[in-house]
Amino acid sequence: MESEKYICVRETAPQNSVVIIDMNMPMQPLRRPITADSALMNPNSRILALKAQLPGTTQDHLQIFNIELKAKIKSHQMPEQVVFWKWISPKLLGLVTQTSVYHWSIEGESEPVKMFERTANLANNQIINYKCDPSEKWLVLIGIAPGAPERPQLVKGNMQLFSVDQQRSQALEAHAASFAQFKVPGNENPSILISFATKSFNAGQITSKLHVIELGAQPGKSSFSKKQADLFFPPDFQDDFPVAMQISHKYALIYVITKLGLLFVYDLETATAVYRNRISPDPIFLTSEASAVGGFYAINRRGQVLLATVNEATIVPFVSGQLNNLELAVTLAKRGNLPGAENL
């Protein structure tokens, strides 16, 4: 699920096929007899990316296909295996191999371009996500690795943040991350923020944190001061960990989604905790922004497609009343043009 528009499912029985579900018409799936190892629907249009390993080799054959025109747009033979891939924009595919990360544009005749090499902290990790910010100047790769022997269920999260302009990587601990643009008062240009969630086990202690920092602060302009907050996991969720993060551009809220189906909601600007609840009894493995409603979609192991967002009618009174945070209530009301702050 590369966006809120489509879900793409690969079926292997009774025969190999790819099923495309258009979220506007979920009851009319499109089924095509395709034998690929992986299929990704473009976030915006009816374009399908296909990947198949060449038998007896470690090479991957990649194809981009226009479904409407039934025509191949382009193809490429990767000399090494692609272990993870994702549409990072409607025009760009991110390709991750054991050693490096490439970008492949669907336009023109260009071949995949190497962007950077994976940092040591991601060696032998299972790659679970790759994202770029709207300017495509900042890239983040996330992997997970086995947990400590005494806490095997709590897997380690590793992150590599790469700056295209500086051609420099930073290795950090994190299970999930997301980029956002945010207008800091006194600066006409939006700041680029990254938020990331970590949960680690050190010397018998578990620490769970949410961080929000500005990337590439603009000289001489008001900058965003970095924030951090605790992620409070309930006692029976000690081995649970974040698997995804979505940032609502509509409300400037951070949604942190965990493997066991917990949802944490934080304010992006202040990293204030707004809400926590369990939204799925089954493990969640995929999320995608639902921009129109300011929330996100999630898919769980049972195959349910869930839509989560805030209740516009009640969030402002909840923040002012239950959380007793008048300042945040007014900010949210202004930001999302929401009711409930008239008398504050």
Tab-separated table of C-alpha atoms in Angstrom:
chain	number	residue	atom	x	y	z
A	1	MET	CA	0.000	0.000	0.000
A	2	GLU	CA	2.123	2.852	-1.321
A	3	SER	CA	-0.575	5.515	-0.843
A	4	GLU	CA	-4.220	5.903	0.091
A	5	LYS	CA	-5.236	5.212	-3.515
A	6	TYR	CA	-4.415	1.549	-4.042
A	7	ILE	CA	-3.699	-1.722	-2.309
A	8	CYS	CA	-1.739	-4.224	-4.352
A	9	VAL	CA	-1.828	-7.912	-3.394
A	10	ARG	CA	0.297	-10.691	-4.842
A	11	GLU	CA	-1.475	-14.070	-4.962
A	12	THR	CA	0.426	-17.339	-5.408
A	13	ALA	CA	-2.495	-19.789	-5.467
A	14	PRO	CA	-4.272	-21.182	-7.438
A	15	GLN	CA	-1.926	-19.400	-9.876
A	16	ASN	CA	0.321	-16.360	-9.690
A	17	SER	CA	-1.565	-13.114	-10.077
A	18	VAL	CA	-1.536	-9.522	-8.931
A	19	VAL	CA	-4.713	-8.000	-7.518
A	20	ILE	CA	-5.106	-4.219	-7.495
A	21	ILE	CA	-7.724	-2.696	-5.231
A	22	ASP	CA	-8.722	0.858	-6.056
A	23	MET	CA	-9.722	2.406	-2.715
A	24	ASN	CA	-12.508	4.338	-4.445
A	25	MET	CA	-14.042	1.052	-5.666
A	26	PRO	CA	-12.880	-1.607	-3.201
A	27	MET	CA	-15.545	-4.081	-4.339
A	28	GLN	CA	-14.190	-4.222	-7.909
A	29	PRO	CA	-10.626	-5.510	-7.682
A	30	LEU	CA	-8.566	-5.792	-10.853
A	31	ARG	CA	-6.832	-9.182	-11.250
A	32	ARG	CA	-3.939	-9.713	-13.674
A	33	PRO	CA	-1.979	-12.937	-14.327
A	34	ILE	CA	1.521	-11.731	-13.400
A	35	THR	CA	4.358	-13.830	-11.999
A	36	ALA	CA	6.507	-11.370	-10.099
A	37	ASP	CA	8.197	-11.694	-6.707
A	38	SER	CA	6.985	-8.231	-5.761
A	39	ALA	CA	4.546	-5.680	-7.181
A	40	LEU	CA	4.132	-2.035	-6.168
A	41	MET	CA	1.330	0.221	-7.350
A	42	ASN	CA	2.361	3.815	-8.050
A	43	PRO	CA	1.053	6.200	-5.344
A	44	ASN	CA	-0.854	8.360	-7.857
A	45	SER	CA	-1.529	6.613	-11.145
A	46	ARG	CA	-2.274	3.239	-12.655
A	47	ILE	CA	1.381	2.329	-13.040
A	48	LEU	CA	2.746	-0.921	-11.653
A	49	ALA	CA	6.348	-1.692	-10.724
A	50	LEU	CA	7.316	-5.372	-10.911
A	51	LYS	CA	10.371	-7.185	-9.611
A	52	ALA	CA	11.410	-10.763	-10.373
A	53	GLN	CA	14.597	-12.608	-9.518
A	54	LEU	CA	16.264	-14.252	-12.505
A	55	PRO	CA	16.358	-18.003	-11.815
A	56	GLY	CA	19.744	-19.248	-10.649
A	57	THR	CA	21.176	-15.719	-10.157
A	58	THR	CA	21.175	-12.949	-7.558
A	59	GLN	CA	20.018	-10.502	-10.219
A	60	ASP	CA	16.640	-8.791	-10.147
A	61	HIS	CA	14.725	-7.816	-13.239
A	62	LEU	CA	12.678	-4.645	-12.716
A	63	GLN	CA	9.810	-3.440	-14.887
A	64	ILE	CA	7.525	-0.433	-14.822
A	65	PHE	CA	4.250	-1.056	-16.542
A	66	ASN	CA	1.331	1.196	-17.535
A	67	ILE	CA	-1.834	-0.780	-16.774
A	68	GLU	CA	-4.231	1.420	-18.768
A	69	LEU	CA	-2.101	1.393	-21.926
A	70	LYS	CA	-0.977	-2.203	-21.291
A	71	ALA	CA	2.518	-1.003	-22.160
A	72	LYS	CA	5.937	-1.397	-20.586
A	73	ILE	CA	7.355	2.016	-19.640
A	74	LYS	CA	10.874	0.838	-18.859
A	75	SER	CA	12.858	-2.056	-17.465
A	76	HIS	CA	16.235	-2.619	-15.850
A	77	GLN	CA	18.432	-5.506	-14.809
A	78	MET	CA	19.847	-4.989	-11.289
A	79	PRO	CA	23.204	-6.779	-10.905
A	80	GLU	CA	22.498	-7.311	-7.187
A	81	GLN	CA	19.366	-8.328	-5.378
A	82	VAL	CA	16.884	-5.647	-4.308
A	83	VAL	CA	16.011	-6.496	-0.692
A	84	PHE	CA	13.482	-3.673	-0.247
A	85	TRP	CA	11.850	-1.204	-2.588
A	86	LYS	CA	9.274	1.548	-2.367
A	87	TRP	CA	7.772	4.420	-4.334
A	88	ILE	CA	9.241	7.442	-2.539
A	89	SER	CA	7.384	9.863	-4.834
A	90	PRO	CA	5.035	9.422	-7.811
A	91	LYS	CA	8.072	9.606	-10.116
A	92	LEU	CA	10.767	7.848	-8.086
A	93	LEU	CA	11.350	4.297	-6.926
A	94	GLY	CA	13.742	3.722	-4.037
A	95	LEU	CA	15.732	0.479	-4.435
A	96	VAL	CA	17.648	-0.945	-1.463
A	97	THR	CA	20.272	-3.661	-1.951
A	98	GLN	CA	22.424	-5.361	0.713
A	99	THR	CA	25.003	-2.584	0.389
A	100	SER	CA	23.471	0.498	-1.218
A	101	VAL	CA	20.406	2.565	-2.027
A	102	TYR	CA	19.421	3.636	-5.567
A	103	HIS	CA	16.758	5.924	-7.011
A	104	TRP	CA	15.114	5.051	-10.314
A	105	SER	CA	13.032	7.636	-12.130
A	106	ILE	CA	10.105	6.466	-14.233
A	107	GLU	CA	10.785	9.298	-16.683
A	108	GLY	CA	13.108	9.105	-19.675
A	109	GLU	CA	15.639	6.366	-20.295
A	110	SER	CA	17.640	6.782	-17.087
A	111	GLU	CA	18.956	3.809	-15.139
A	112	PRO	CA	18.881	3.592	-11.326
A	113	VAL	CA	21.260	6.125	-9.720
A	114	LYS	CA	23.213	5.188	-6.601
A	115	MET	CA	22.401	7.625	-3.775
A	116	PHE	CA	24.414	6.273	-0.845
A	117	GLU	CA	25.874	3.194	0.807
A	118	ARG	CA	24.211	1.565	3.795
A	119	THR	CA	25.837	2.359	7.157
A	120	ALA	CA	27.319	-0.371	9.355
A	121	ASN	CA	24.447	-0.228	11.865
A	122	LEU	CA	22.145	-1.617	9.136
A	123	ALA	CA	24.313	-4.651	8.335
A	124	ASN	CA	22.236	-7.872	8.545
A	125	ASN	CA	19.093	-5.848	9.270
A	126	GLN	CA	15.717	-6.524	7.725
A	127	ILE	CA	14.880	-3.259	5.937
A	128	ILE	CA	11.328	-2.195	6.794
A	129	ASN	CA	11.060	1.340	5.424
A	130	TYR	CA	12.612	3.993	3.225
A	131	LYS	CA	11.387	7.577	2.868
A	132	CYS	CA	12.421	10.939	1.470
A	133	ASP	CA	11.306	14.428	2.473
A	134	PRO	CA	9.266	16.572	0.024
A	135	SER	CA	12.414	18.337	-1.259
A	136	GLU	CA	14.148	14.945	-1.843
A	137	LYS	CA	17.197	16.359	-0.019
A	138	TRP	CA	16.874	14.092	3.028
A	139	LEU	CA	16.561	10.307	2.923
A	140	VAL	CA	15.911	7.877	5.749
A	141	LEU	CA	16.366	4.100	5.743
A	142	ILE	CA	15.088	1.927	8.600
A	143	GLY	CA	15.924	-1.651	9.510
A	144	ILE	CA	15.260	-4.033	12.372
A	145	ALA	CA	17.616	-6.577	13.927
A	146	PRO	CA	17.214	-9.318	16.580
A	147	GLY	CA	16.806	-8.036	20.139
A	148	ALA	CA	19.048	-8.636	23.138
A	149	PRO	CA	19.282	-12.335	24.185
A	150	GLU	CA	17.342	-11.579	27.391
A	151	ARG	CA	14.654	-9.631	25.444
A	152	PRO	CA	14.483	-11.383	22.042
A	153	GLN	CA	10.925	-10.175	21.311
A	154	LEU	CA	11.919	-6.517	21.528
A	155	VAL	CA	13.719	-6.132	18.215
A	156	LYS	CA	16.325	-3.415	17.696
A	157	GLY	CA	15.516	-0.540	15.354
A	158	ASN	CA	18.281	1.091	13.298
A	159	MET	CA	18.072	4.165	11.138
A	160	GLN	CA	20.297	5.844	8.579
A	161	LEU	CA	19.651	9.511	7.811
A	162	PHE	CA	21.335	10.772	4.643
A	163	SER	CA	21.742	14.368	3.467
A	164	VAL	CA	21.901	14.626	-0.338
A	165	ASP	CA	23.464	18.112	-0.200
A	166	GLN	CA	26.167	17.189	2.311
A	167	GLN	CA	26.570	13.609	0.984
A	168	ARG	CA	26.764	12.516	4.591
A	169	SER	CA	25.063	9.817	6.675
A	170	GLN	CA	24.140	9.686	10.320
A	171	ALA	CA	23.421	6.389	12.065
A	172	LEU	CA	20.743	6.501	14.777
A	173	GLU	CA	18.534	4.124	16.716
A	174	ALA	CA	14.903	4.162	15.617
A	175	HIS	CA	12.097	1.815	14.605
A	176	ALA	CA	10.023	4.369	12.690
A	177	ALA	CA	10.492	7.848	11.244
A	178	SER	CA	8.731	10.420	9.119
A	179	PHE	CA	9.429	13.813	7.559
A	180	ALA	CA	7.247	16.894	7.852
A	181	GLN	CA	7.282	20.522	6.840
A	182	PHE	CA	6.469	23.011	9.555
A	183	LYS	CA	6.241	26.798	9.525
A	184	VAL	CA	8.151	28.265	12.466
A	185	PRO	CA	6.821	31.737	13.422
A	186	GLY	CA	9.161	34.428	12.099
A	187	ASN	CA	10.384	32.344	9.171
A	188	GLU	CA	8.566	32.609	5.829
A	189	ASN	CA	10.106	29.334	4.581
A	190	PRO	CA	8.852	26.057	6.035
A	191	SER	CA	11.354	24.091	8.106
A	192	ILE	CA	11.999	20.424	7.311
A	193	LEU	CA	11.497	18.269	10.394
A	194	ILE	CA	12.155	14.614	11.028
A	195	SER	CA	10.380	12.747	13.768
A	196	PHE	CA	11.521	9.313	14.901
A	197	ALA	CA	10.454	6.829	17.551
A	198	THR	CA	12.876	4.602	19.418
A	199	LYS	CA	12.549	1.792	21.915
A	200	SER	CA	15.715	0.261	23.280
A	201	PHE	CA	16.822	-2.148	25.981
A	202	ASN	CA	20.042	-1.202	27.793
A	203	ALA	CA	21.414	-2.458	31.118
A	204	GLY	CA	18.049	-4.004	31.981
A	205	GLN	CA	16.165	-0.746	31.292
A	206	ILE	CA	13.693	-0.112	28.482
A	207	THR	CA	13.538	3.436	27.132
A	208	SER	CA	10.939	4.578	24.617
A	209	LYS	CA	11.211	8.046	23.122
A	210	LEU	CA	9.803	10.232	20.398
A	211	HIS	CA	12.134	12.854	18.900
A	212	VAL	CA	11.374	15.807	16.614
A	213	ILE	CA	14.299	17.742	15.129
A	214	GLU	CA	14.843	20.246	12.340
A	215	LEU	CA	17.063	19.258	9.418
A	216	GLY	CA	19.318	21.805	7.722
A	217	ALA	CA	18.246	24.855	9.738
A	218	GLN	CA	18.253	28.021	7.611
A	219	PRO	CA	21.009	30.437	8.687
A	220	GLY	CA	19.766	33.673	10.258
A	221	LYS	CA	16.157	32.433	10.415
A	222	SER	CA	14.050	31.332	13.361
A	223	SER	CA	14.649	27.640	13.814
A	224	PHE	CA	12.664	24.815	15.351
A	225	SER	CA	13.984	23.818	18.766
A	226	LYS	CA	14.228	20.075	19.076
A	227	LYS	CA	11.675	18.195	21.190
A	228	GLN	CA	11.544	14.796	22.777
A	229	ALA	CA	8.894	12.933	24.722
A	230	ASP	CA	8.387	9.559	26.364
A	231	LEU	CA	6.304	6.870	24.705
A	232	PHE	CA	4.465	5.214	27.585
A	233	PHE	CA	3.834	1.542	26.836
A	234	PRO	CA	1.309	-0.242	29.109
A	235	PRO	CA	2.822	-2.997	31.327
A	236	ASP	CA	1.643	-5.883	29.101
A	237	PHE	CA	3.182	-4.229	26.007
A	238	GLN	CA	6.790	-4.248	27.257
A	239	ASP	CA	8.073	-6.091	24.160
A	240	ASP	CA	5.931	-4.090	21.741
A	241	PHE	CA	7.715	-1.574	19.483
A	242	PRO	CA	6.868	1.109	16.889
A	243	VAL	CA	6.537	-0.207	13.331
A	244	ALA	CA	5.289	2.883	11.538
A	245	MET	CA	4.903	6.619	11.817
A	246	GLN	CA	2.628	8.905	9.849
A	247	ILE	CA	2.462	12.681	10.209
A	248	SER	CA	-0.847	14.371	9.538
A	249	HIS	CA	-0.175	17.504	7.498
A	250	LYS	CA	-3.763	18.572	8.069
A	251	TYR	CA	-3.458	18.707	11.873
A	252	ALA	CA	0.352	18.611	12.374
A	253	LEU	CA	-0.059	15.529	14.552
A	254	ILE	CA	2.303	12.553	14.747
A	255	TYR	CA	0.783	9.067	14.701
A	256	VAL	CA	3.058	6.318	16.042
A	257	ILE	CA	1.742	2.818	15.316
A	258	THR	CA	3.157	-0.247	17.087
A	259	LYS	CA	3.376	-3.867	16.042
A	260	LEU	CA	0.721	-4.963	18.558
A	261	GLY	CA	-1.732	-2.343	17.342
A	262	LEU	CA	-1.235	0.566	19.737
A	263	LEU	CA	-1.661	4.076	18.399
A	264	PHE	CA	0.086	7.045	20.008
A	265	VAL	CA	-0.926	10.563	18.942
A	266	TYR	CA	1.494	13.461	19.583
A	267	ASP	CA	1.530	17.127	18.648
A	268	LEU	CA	4.312	17.739	16.098
A	269	GLU	CA	5.276	21.223	17.299
A	270	THR	CA	5.632	20.461	21.018
A	271	ALA	CA	5.869	16.637	21.108
A	272	THR	CA	3.005	16.691	23.614
A	273	ALA	CA	1.189	13.381	24.086
A	274	VAL	CA	-2.443	13.768	23.013
A	275	TYR	CA	-3.854	10.234	23.041
A	276	ARG	CA	-3.105	6.514	23.196
A	277	ASN	CA	-5.341	3.565	22.407
A	278	ARG	CA	-5.198	0.103	20.915
A	279	ILE	CA	-6.694	0.188	17.418
A	280	SER	CA	-6.066	-3.415	16.343
A	281	PRO	CA	-5.980	-6.723	18.242
A	282	ASP	CA	-3.857	-8.192	15.408
A	283	PRO	CA	-0.313	-7.133	14.499
A	284	ILE	CA	-0.123	-4.165	12.097
A	285	PHE	CA	2.430	-4.408	9.305
A	286	LEU	CA	1.558	-1.620	6.838
A	287	THR	CA	0.382	1.973	7.089
A	288	SER	CA	-0.188	4.787	4.622
A	289	GLU	CA	-1.169	8.417	5.023
A	290	ALA	CA	-4.857	9.239	4.466
A	291	SER	CA	-4.257	12.886	3.636
A	292	ALA	CA	-7.833	13.944	2.880
A	293	VAL	CA	-9.020	13.102	6.419
A	294	GLY	CA	-5.743	13.886	8.186
A	295	GLY	CA	-5.313	10.310	9.395
A	296	PHE	CA	-3.849	7.045	8.115
A	297	TYR	CA	-4.737	3.607	6.814
A	298	ALA	CA	-3.326	0.466	8.410
A	299	ILE	CA	-3.426	-3.185	7.365
A	300	ASN	CA	-3.183	-5.930	9.984
A	301	ARG	CA	-2.329	-9.621	9.825
A	302	ARG	CA	-5.995	-10.586	9.675
A	303	GLY	CA	-6.236	-8.642	6.421
A	304	GLN	CA	-8.372	-5.854	7.804
A	305	VAL	CA	-7.919	-2.399	6.300
A	306	LEU	CA	-8.349	0.164	9.069
A	307	LEU	CA	-8.769	3.927	8.807
A	308	ALA	CA	-7.804	5.968	11.849
A	309	THR	CA	-8.057	9.703	12.361
A	310	VAL	CA	-8.999	12.185	15.075
A	311	ASN	CA	-12.581	13.096	15.861
A	312	GLU	CA	-12.804	16.729	14.739
A	313	ALA	CA	-15.820	17.441	16.934
A	314	THR	CA	-14.196	16.297	20.177
A	315	ILE	CA	-10.406	16.692	19.959
A	316	VAL	CA	-10.274	20.365	21.030
A	317	PRO	CA	-12.593	19.940	24.076
A	318	PHE	CA	-10.659	16.746	24.954
A	319	VAL	CA	-7.293	18.534	24.910
A	320	SER	CA	-8.593	21.521	26.886
A	321	GLY	CA	-10.674	19.443	29.342
A	322	GLN	CA	-9.120	15.989	29.826
A	323	LEU	CA	-5.528	17.052	29.183
A	324	ASN	CA	-6.028	20.516	30.685
A	325	ASN	CA	-3.815	21.992	27.953
A	326	LEU	CA	-5.497	25.202	26.810
A	327	GLU	CA	-2.572	26.367	24.699
A	328	LEU	CA	-2.478	23.161	22.629
A	329	ALA	CA	-6.291	23.166	22.332
A	330	VAL	CA	-6.244	26.669	20.820
A	331	THR	CA	-3.303	25.790	18.525
A	332	LEU	CA	-5.093	22.661	17.234
A	333	ALA	CA	-8.320	24.599	16.693
A	334	LYS	CA	-6.486	27.272	14.685
A	335	ARG	CA	-4.366	24.800	12.736
A	336	GLY	CA	-7.177	22.464	11.703
A	337	ASN	CA	-9.990	25.029	11.742
A	338	LEU	CA	-11.721	22.903	14.398
A	339	PRO	CA	-14.674	23.617	16.713
A	340	GLY	CA	-14.516	23.651	20.501
A	341	ALA	CA	-12.228	26.598	21.267
A	342	GLU	CA	-14.832	29.388	20.936
A	343	ASN	CA	-15.002	29.959	24.714
A	344	LEU	CA	-11.289	29.499	25.461
